[in-house]
Structure formats: C-alpha cells, structure tokens
mmCIF file of C-alpha atoms in Angstrom:
data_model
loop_
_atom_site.group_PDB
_atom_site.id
_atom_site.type_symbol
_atom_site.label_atom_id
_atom_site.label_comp_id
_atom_site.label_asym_id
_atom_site.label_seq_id
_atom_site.Cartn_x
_atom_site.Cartn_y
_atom_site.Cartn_z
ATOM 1 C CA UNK A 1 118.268 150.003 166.686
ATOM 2 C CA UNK A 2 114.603 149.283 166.091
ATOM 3 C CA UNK A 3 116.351 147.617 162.406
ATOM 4 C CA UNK A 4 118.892 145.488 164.283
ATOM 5 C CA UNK A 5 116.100 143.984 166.435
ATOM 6 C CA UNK A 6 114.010 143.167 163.310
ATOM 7 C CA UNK A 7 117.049 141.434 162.047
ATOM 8 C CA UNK A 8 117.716 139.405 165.131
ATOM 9 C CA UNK A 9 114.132 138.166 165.328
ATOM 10 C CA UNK A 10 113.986 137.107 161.507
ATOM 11 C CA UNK A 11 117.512 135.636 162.606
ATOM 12 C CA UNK A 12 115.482 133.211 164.834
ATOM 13 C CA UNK A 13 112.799 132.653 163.049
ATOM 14 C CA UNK A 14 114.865 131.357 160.644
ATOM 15 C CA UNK A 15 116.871 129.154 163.109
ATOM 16 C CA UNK A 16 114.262 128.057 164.728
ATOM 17 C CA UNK A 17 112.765 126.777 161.599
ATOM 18 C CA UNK A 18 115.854 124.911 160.964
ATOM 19 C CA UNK A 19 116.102 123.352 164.147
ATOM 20 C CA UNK A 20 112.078 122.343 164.257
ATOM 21 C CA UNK A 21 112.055 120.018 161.163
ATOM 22 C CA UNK A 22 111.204 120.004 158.063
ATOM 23 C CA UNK A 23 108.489 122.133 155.951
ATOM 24 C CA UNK A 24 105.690 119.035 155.456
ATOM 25 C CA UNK A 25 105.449 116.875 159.005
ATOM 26 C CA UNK A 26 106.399 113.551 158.750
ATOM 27 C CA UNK A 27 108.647 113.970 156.028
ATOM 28 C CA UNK A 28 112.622 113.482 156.533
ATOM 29 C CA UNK A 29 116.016 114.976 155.679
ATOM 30 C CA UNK A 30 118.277 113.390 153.172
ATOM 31 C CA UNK A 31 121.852 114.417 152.693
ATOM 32 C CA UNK A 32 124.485 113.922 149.668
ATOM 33 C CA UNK A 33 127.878 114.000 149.826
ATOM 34 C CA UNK A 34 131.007 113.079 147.546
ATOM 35 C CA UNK A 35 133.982 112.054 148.408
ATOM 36 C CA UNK A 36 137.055 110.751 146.175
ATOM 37 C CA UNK A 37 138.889 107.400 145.896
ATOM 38 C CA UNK A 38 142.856 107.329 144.869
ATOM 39 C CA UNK A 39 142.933 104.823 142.095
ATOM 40 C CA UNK A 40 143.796 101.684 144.203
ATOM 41 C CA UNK A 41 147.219 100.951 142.038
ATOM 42 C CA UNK A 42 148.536 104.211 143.268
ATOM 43 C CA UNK A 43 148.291 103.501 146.962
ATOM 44 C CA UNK A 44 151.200 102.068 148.342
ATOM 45 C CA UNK A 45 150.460 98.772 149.803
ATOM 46 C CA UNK A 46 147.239 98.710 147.938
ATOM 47 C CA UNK A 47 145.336 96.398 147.057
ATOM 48 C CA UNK A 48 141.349 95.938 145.411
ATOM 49 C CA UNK A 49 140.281 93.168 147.694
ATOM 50 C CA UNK A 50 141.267 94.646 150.601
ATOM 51 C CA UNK A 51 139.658 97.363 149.753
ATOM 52 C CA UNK A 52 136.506 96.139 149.361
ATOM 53 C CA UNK A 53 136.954 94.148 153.068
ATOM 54 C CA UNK A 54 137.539 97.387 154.474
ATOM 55 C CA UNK A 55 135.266 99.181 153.198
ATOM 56 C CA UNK A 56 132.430 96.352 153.732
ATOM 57 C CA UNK A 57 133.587 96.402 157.584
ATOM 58 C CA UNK A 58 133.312 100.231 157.787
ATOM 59 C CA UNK A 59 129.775 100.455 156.519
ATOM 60 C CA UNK A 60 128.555 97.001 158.984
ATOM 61 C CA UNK A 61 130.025 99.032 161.844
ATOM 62 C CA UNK A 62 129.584 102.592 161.215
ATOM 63 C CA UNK A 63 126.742 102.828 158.983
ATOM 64 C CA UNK A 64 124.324 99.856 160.162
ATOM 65 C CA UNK A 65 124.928 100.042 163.405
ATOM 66 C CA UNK A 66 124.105 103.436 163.171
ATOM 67 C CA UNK A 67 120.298 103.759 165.064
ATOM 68 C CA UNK A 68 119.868 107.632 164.089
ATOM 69 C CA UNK A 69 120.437 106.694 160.297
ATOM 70 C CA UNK A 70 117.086 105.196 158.671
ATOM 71 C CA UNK A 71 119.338 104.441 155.070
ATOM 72 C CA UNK A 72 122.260 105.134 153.732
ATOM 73 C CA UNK A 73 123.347 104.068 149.912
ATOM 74 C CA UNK A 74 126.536 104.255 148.662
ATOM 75 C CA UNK A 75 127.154 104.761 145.209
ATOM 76 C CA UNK A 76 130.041 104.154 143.053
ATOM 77 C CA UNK A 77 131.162 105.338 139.533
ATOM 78 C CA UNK A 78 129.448 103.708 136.434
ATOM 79 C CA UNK A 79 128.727 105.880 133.289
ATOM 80 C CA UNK A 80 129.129 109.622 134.434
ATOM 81 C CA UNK A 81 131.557 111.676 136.645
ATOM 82 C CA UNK A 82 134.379 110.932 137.340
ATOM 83 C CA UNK A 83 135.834 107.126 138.134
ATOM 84 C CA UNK A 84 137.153 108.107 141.603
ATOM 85 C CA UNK A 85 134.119 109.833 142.785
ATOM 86 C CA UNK A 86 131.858 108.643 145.884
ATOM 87 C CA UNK A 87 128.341 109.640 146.085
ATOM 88 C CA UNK A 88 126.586 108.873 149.677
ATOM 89 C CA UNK A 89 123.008 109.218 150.226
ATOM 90 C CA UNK A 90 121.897 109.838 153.649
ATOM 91 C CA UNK A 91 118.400 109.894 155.157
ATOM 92 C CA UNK A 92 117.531 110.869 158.820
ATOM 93 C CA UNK A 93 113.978 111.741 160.396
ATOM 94 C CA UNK A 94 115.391 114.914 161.358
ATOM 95 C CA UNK A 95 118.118 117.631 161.196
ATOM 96 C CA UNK A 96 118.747 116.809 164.974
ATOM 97 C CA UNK A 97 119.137 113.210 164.264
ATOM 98 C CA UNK A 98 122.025 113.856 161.769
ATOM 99 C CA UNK A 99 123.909 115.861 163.537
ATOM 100 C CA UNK A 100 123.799 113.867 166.563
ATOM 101 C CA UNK A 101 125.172 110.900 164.261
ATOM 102 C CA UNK A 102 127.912 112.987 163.460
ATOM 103 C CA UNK A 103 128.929 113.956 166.676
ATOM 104 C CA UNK A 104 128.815 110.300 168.111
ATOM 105 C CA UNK A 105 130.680 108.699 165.218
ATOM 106 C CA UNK A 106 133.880 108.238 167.838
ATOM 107 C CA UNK A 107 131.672 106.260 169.699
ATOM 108 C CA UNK A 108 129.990 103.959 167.163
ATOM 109 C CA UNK A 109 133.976 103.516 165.920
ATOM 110 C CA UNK A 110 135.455 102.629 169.815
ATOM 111 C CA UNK A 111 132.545 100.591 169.802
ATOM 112 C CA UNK A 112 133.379 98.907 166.574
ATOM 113 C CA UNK A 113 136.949 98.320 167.230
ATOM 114 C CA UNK A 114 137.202 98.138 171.464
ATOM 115 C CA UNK A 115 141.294 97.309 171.155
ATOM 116 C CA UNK A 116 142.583 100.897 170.826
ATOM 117 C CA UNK A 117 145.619 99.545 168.454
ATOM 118 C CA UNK A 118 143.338 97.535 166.060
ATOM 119 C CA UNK A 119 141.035 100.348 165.328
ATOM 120 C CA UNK A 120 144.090 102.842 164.665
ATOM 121 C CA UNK A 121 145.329 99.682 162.403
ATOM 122 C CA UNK A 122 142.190 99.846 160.686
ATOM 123 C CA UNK A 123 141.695 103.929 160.160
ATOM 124 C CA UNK A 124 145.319 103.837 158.625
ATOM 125 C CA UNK A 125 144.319 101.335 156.292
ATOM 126 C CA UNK A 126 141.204 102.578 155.396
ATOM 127 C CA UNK A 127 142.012 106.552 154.966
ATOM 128 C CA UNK A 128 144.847 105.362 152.334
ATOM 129 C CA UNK A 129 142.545 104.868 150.009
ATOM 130 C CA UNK A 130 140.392 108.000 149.987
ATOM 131 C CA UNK A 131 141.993 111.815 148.537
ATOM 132 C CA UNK A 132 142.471 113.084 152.407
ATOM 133 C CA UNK A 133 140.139 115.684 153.707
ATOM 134 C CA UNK A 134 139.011 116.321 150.422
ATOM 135 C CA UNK A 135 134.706 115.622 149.871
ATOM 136 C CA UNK A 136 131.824 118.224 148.823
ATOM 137 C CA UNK A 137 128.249 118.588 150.074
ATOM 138 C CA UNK A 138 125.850 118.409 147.219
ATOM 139 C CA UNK A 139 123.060 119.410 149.107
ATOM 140 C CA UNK A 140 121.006 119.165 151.799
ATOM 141 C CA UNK A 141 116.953 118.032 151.163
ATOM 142 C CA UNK A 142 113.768 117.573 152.261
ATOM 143 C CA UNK A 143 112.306 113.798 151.446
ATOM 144 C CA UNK A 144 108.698 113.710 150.749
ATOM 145 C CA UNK A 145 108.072 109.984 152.023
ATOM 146 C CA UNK A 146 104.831 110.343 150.110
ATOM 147 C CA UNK A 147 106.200 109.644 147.220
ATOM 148 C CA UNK A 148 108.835 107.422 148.689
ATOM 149 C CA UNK A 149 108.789 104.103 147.346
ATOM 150 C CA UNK A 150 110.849 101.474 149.232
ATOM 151 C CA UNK A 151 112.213 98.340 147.258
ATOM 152 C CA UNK A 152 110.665 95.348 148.756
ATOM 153 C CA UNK A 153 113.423 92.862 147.980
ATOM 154 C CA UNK A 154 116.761 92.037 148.651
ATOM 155 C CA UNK A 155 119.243 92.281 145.957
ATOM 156 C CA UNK A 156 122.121 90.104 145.548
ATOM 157 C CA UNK A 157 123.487 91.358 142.756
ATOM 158 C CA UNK A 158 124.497 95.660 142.397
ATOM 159 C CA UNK A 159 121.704 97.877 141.067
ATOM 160 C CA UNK A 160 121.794 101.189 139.343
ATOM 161 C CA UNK A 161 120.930 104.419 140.855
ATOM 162 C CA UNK A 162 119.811 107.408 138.508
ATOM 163 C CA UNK A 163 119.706 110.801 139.658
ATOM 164 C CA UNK A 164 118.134 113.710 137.822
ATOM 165 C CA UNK A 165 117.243 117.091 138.638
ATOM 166 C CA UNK A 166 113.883 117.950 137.250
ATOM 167 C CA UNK A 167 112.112 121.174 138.000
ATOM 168 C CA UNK A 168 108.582 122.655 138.894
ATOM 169 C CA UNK A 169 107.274 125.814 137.169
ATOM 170 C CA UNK A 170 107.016 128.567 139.272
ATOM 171 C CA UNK A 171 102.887 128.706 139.976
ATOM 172 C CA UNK A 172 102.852 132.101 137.757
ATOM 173 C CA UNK A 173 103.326 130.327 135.152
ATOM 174 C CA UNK A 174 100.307 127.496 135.556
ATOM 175 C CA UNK A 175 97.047 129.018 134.566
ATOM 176 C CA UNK A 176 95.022 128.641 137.422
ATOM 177 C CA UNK A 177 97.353 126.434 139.450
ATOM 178 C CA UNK A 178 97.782 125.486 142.841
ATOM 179 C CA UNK A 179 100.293 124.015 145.411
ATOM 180 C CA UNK A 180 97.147 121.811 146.081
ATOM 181 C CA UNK A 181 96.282 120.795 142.237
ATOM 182 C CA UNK A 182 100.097 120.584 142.295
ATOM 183 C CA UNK A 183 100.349 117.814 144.962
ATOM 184 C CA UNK A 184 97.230 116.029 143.482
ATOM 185 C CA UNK A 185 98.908 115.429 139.684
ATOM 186 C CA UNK A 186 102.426 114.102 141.770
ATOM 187 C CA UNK A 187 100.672 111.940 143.959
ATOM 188 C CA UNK A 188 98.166 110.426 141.186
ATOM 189 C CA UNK A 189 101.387 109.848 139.194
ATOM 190 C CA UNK A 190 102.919 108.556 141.611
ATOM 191 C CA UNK A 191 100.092 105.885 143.020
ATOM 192 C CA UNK A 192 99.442 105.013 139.079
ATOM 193 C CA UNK A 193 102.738 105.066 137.793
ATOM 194 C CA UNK A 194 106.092 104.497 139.890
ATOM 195 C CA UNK A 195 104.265 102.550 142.454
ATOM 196 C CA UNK A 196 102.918 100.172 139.821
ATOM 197 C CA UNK A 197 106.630 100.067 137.999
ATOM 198 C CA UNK A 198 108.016 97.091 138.496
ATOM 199 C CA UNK A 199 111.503 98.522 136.899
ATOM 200 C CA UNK A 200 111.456 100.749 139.220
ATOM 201 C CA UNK A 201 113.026 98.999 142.379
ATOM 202 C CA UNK A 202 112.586 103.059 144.618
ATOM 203 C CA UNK A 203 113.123 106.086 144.706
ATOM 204 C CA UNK A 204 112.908 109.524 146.499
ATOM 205 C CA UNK A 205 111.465 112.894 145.559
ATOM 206 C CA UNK A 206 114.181 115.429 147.092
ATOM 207 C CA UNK A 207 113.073 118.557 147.340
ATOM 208 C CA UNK A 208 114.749 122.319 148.431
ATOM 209 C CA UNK A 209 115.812 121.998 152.322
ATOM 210 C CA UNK A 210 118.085 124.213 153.290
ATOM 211 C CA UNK A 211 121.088 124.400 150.924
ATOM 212 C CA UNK A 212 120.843 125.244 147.068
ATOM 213 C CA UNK A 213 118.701 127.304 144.818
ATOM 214 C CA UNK A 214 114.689 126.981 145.614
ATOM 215 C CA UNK A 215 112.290 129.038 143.772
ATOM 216 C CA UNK A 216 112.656 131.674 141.400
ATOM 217 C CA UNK A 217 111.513 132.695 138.072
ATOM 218 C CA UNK A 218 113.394 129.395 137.198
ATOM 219 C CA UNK A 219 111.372 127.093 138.742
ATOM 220 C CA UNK A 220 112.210 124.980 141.590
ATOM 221 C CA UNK A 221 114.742 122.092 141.512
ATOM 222 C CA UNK A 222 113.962 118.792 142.968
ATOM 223 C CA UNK A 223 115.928 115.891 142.566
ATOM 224 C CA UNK A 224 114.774 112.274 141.860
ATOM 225 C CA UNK A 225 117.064 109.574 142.560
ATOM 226 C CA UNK A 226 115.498 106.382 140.942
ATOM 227 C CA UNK A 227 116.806 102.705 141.233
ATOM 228 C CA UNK A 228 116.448 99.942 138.881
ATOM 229 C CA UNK A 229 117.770 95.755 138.879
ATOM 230 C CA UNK A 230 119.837 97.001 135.804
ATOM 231 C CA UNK A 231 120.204 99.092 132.908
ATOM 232 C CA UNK A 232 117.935 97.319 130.676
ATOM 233 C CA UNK A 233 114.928 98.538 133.212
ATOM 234 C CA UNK A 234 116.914 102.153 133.518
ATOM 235 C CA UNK A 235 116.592 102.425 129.073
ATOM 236 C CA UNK A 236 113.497 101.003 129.041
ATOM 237 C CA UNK A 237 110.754 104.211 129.214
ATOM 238 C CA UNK A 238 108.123 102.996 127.901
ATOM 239 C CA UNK A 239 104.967 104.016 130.185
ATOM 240 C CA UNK A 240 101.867 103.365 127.927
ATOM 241 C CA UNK A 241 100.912 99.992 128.973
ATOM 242 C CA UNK A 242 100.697 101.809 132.633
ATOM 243 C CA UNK A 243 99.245 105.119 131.486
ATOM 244 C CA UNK A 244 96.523 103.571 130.002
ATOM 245 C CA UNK A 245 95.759 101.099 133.096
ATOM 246 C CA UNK A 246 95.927 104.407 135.262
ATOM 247 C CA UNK A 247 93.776 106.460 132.812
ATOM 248 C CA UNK A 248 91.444 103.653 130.906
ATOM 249 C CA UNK A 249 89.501 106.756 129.247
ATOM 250 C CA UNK A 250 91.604 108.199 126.392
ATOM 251 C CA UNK A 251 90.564 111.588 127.055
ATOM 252 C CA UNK A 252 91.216 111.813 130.530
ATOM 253 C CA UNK A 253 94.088 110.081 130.081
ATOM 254 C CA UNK A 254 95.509 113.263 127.819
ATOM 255 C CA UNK A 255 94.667 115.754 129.998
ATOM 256 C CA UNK A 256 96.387 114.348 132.962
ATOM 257 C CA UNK A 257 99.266 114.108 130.672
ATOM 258 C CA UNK A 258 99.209 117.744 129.750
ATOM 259 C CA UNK A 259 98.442 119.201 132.951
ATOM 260 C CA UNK A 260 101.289 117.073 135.036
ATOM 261 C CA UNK A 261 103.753 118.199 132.019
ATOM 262 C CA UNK A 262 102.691 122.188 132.853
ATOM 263 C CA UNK A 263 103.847 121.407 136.421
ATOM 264 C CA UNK A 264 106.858 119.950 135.849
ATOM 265 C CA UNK A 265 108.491 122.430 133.451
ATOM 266 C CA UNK A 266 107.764 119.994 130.263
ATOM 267 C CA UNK A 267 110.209 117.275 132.209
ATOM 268 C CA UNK A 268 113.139 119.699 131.498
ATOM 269 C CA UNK A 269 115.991 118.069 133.534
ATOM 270 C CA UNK A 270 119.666 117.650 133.777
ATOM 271 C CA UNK A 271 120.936 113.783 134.293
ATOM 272 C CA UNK A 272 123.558 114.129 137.281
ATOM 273 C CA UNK A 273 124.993 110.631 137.333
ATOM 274 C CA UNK A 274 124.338 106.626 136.998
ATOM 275 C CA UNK A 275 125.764 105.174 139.151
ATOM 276 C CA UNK A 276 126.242 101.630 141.045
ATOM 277 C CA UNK A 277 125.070 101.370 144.596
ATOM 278 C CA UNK A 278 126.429 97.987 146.169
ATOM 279 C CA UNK A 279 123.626 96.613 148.204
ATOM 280 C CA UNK A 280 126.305 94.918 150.669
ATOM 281 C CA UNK A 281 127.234 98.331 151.978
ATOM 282 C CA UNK A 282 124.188 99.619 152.180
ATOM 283 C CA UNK A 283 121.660 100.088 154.917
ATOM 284 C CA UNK A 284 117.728 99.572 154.319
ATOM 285 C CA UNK A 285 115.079 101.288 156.198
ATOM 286 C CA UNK A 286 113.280 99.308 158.466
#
C-alpha cells in the first residue's frame, strides 16, 4: 500500500511538471512532426499548382491566424529523406498553448471557410494530396530562446533549413565541469559567433522535453536547426575571421576552443535533413 502511494505521488509530480512548463522559465516548447505527400502525378485530378494554392491558403488560415502559435516553418524535401516527406516545426510558449491549438483547429477552419460546402470542397481537395492518417512525431523539445536567434529580414526567395543532432558530454566526463561553466561556453559562443554570422539567417537550440532519449552515459541530444539564404552560406564553415574577432588573444582564443569542444562531445553529430522551408507558408514570430 504504502508503495502504491509513493507511486501515485511521483505519478504527479511528474504530471504536474508537465503541465507547469518547461525546465528553464521563459523558455518555450517546440514540436516536429512529419507527414507524407503522394507524388502529385499519382493523385487523380492532381495537379502542382493547385497544390501549392491550397496549401498556401491552408497555412494563411490555419497556421497564421493561429494566436497560440508564435512560428511555425514548414519544410520540404531537398537533399536528404525521402522526396515525399513533410517536416513541420512548431513553437508555442507553453505545453498548454499547444494543445489548446489543437483542440480549436475546427474553429480556426469554420472560421476560415464560414460556407459549410466550400470548406468540405476545400478539405477534399486538400487531404488528396497527403498519404491519409499517416505522419510521425519526431519529438517534442524544450527551446532555449537564449540562444534563439530570429532572422531579421524577410525572404522572398526559399531558404535552407539544416538540422543536426549534436550532443553534450555527460558532466562525468568534463574535468571539473559544471551545468554553470556549461551555459557560460554556449552562451559566449553563441553572443560571439552565431549572433555575429551573417550566413546564419536563425536558429534554435532544442533541447530534451519530454519525448526521446535525455541523458545517459551517452550524452545528451540536442538538436540545432540552423537556416541559411542558400547553400553556398550552409557549405561555407569557415569561422576564423569570427573566432579571432571574439577571442583577439591567441591563447585565449584556444582554450575557449578546447573547453567548448569537451562540452559538446568533440561536435560528434548526426545530419538529419536539409531541407527547403518556403517562407510564404510560414509564420514569423512577432
């Protein structure tokens, strides 16, 4: 008895958790998702610019008009994966506030279409394209928004969207590391490097949530999901000119370098997909 009440109350503690927020206050909660396209050809009735119509119309009326969503990209295939597959990136302030957008998408869509035999018009033609019922959750995360950079322009043309799965060393394995020291080496790289990266149009630091692996004597997995204008900017790695602005003195400069390589597992990471993310369906955060 006395072990079944133990259980309960971990139970809620854990719930509770959950339903509170996130681990670091005012970070948010980003979500990805795939889903899967029918190669348009094989659709009967199909056609690619309709297509693209419908699926610009969906996202103006069911993604940015969305007020619980801060930004959503969708990304399409470009080098890796599979051709049909859909990754969407999701961010939210909270847990709550995503699954109150899913539970008031019939709304947002009456509200989008009012006439009862348009919108049924429109869901027909818009399911036909998409492998029914079929999508997977990659993961749920935790966004540190301190080392969130937002890009600052609007892009006419599609950019590219890199995401890679990098992953910390498990503090046993740092002499004389720290979660602090830790979050000092990210955040210097991140004010003296990515921030001053003009290839670099944003990107997010994902870490652990509530889904997936976190922790371990593997390390812990964090995903950064980087945009550039192109792939020229994506190949082009070169970091010295910005190193040395962020570290003038030479040796200071190398022992940065070594330390922040110690923390991140010697940049040990596994690319999970380029990809295109058309700016016309996607919403920006305010």
């Amino acid at each position: 008895m006395k072990n079944r009440i133990m259980n309960l109350f971990v139970l809620i503690g854990i719930v509770c958790t959950i339903a509170v927020g996130q681990y670091k206050e005012g970070n948010r909660i980003v979500t990805l998702s795939k889903y899967y396209l029918k190669p348009w050809r094989t659709v009967d009735g199909g056609d690619w610019e309709e297509r693209g119509k419908l699926f610009d119309e969906h996202r103006k009326k069911m993604v940015v008009r969305d007020n619980l969503l801060v930004s959503s990209n969708i990304l399409y295939h470009f080098l890796t994966g599979t051709s049909g597959e859909v990754v969407v990136l999701d961010e939210w302030n909270n847990i709550m506030d995503a699954d109150e957008s899913i539970k008031t998408s019939g709304d947002r869509r009456k509200k989008g279409w009012p006439n009862k035999k348009t919108r049924e018009e429109f869901t027909k033609k818009f399911r036909k394209y998409w492998v029914a019922g079929k999508h997977t959750d990659v993961g749920n995360y935790e966004l540190d928004t301190k080392l969130l950079k937002r890009r600052k322009k609007n892009m006419k043309e599609n950019t590219i969207i890199a995401i890679q799965e990098f992953t910390l060393a498990p503090m046993s394995e740092i002499e004389g590391g720290s979660s602090e020291e830790r979050d000092k080496y990210l955040q210097e790289w991140f004010d003296k490097v990515v921030m001053k990266d003009d290839r670099v149009l944003s990107q997010m630091m994902l870490n652990h949530y509530w889904s997936g692996t976190s922790g371990g004597p593997g390390g812990t997995p964090v995903l950064i999901v980087s945009e550039f204008a192109n792939m020229d900017d994506l190949l082009d790695e070169d970091l010295s000119k910005l190193r040395e602005a962020g570290w003038p003195d030479e040796k200071e400069r190398k022992a940065f370098q070594k330390r922040h390589r110690e923390y991140w597992s010697q940049f040990t990471h596994t690319d999970m997909g380029i990809y295109y993310n058309n700016v016309k369906q996607q919403k920006t955060a305010k």
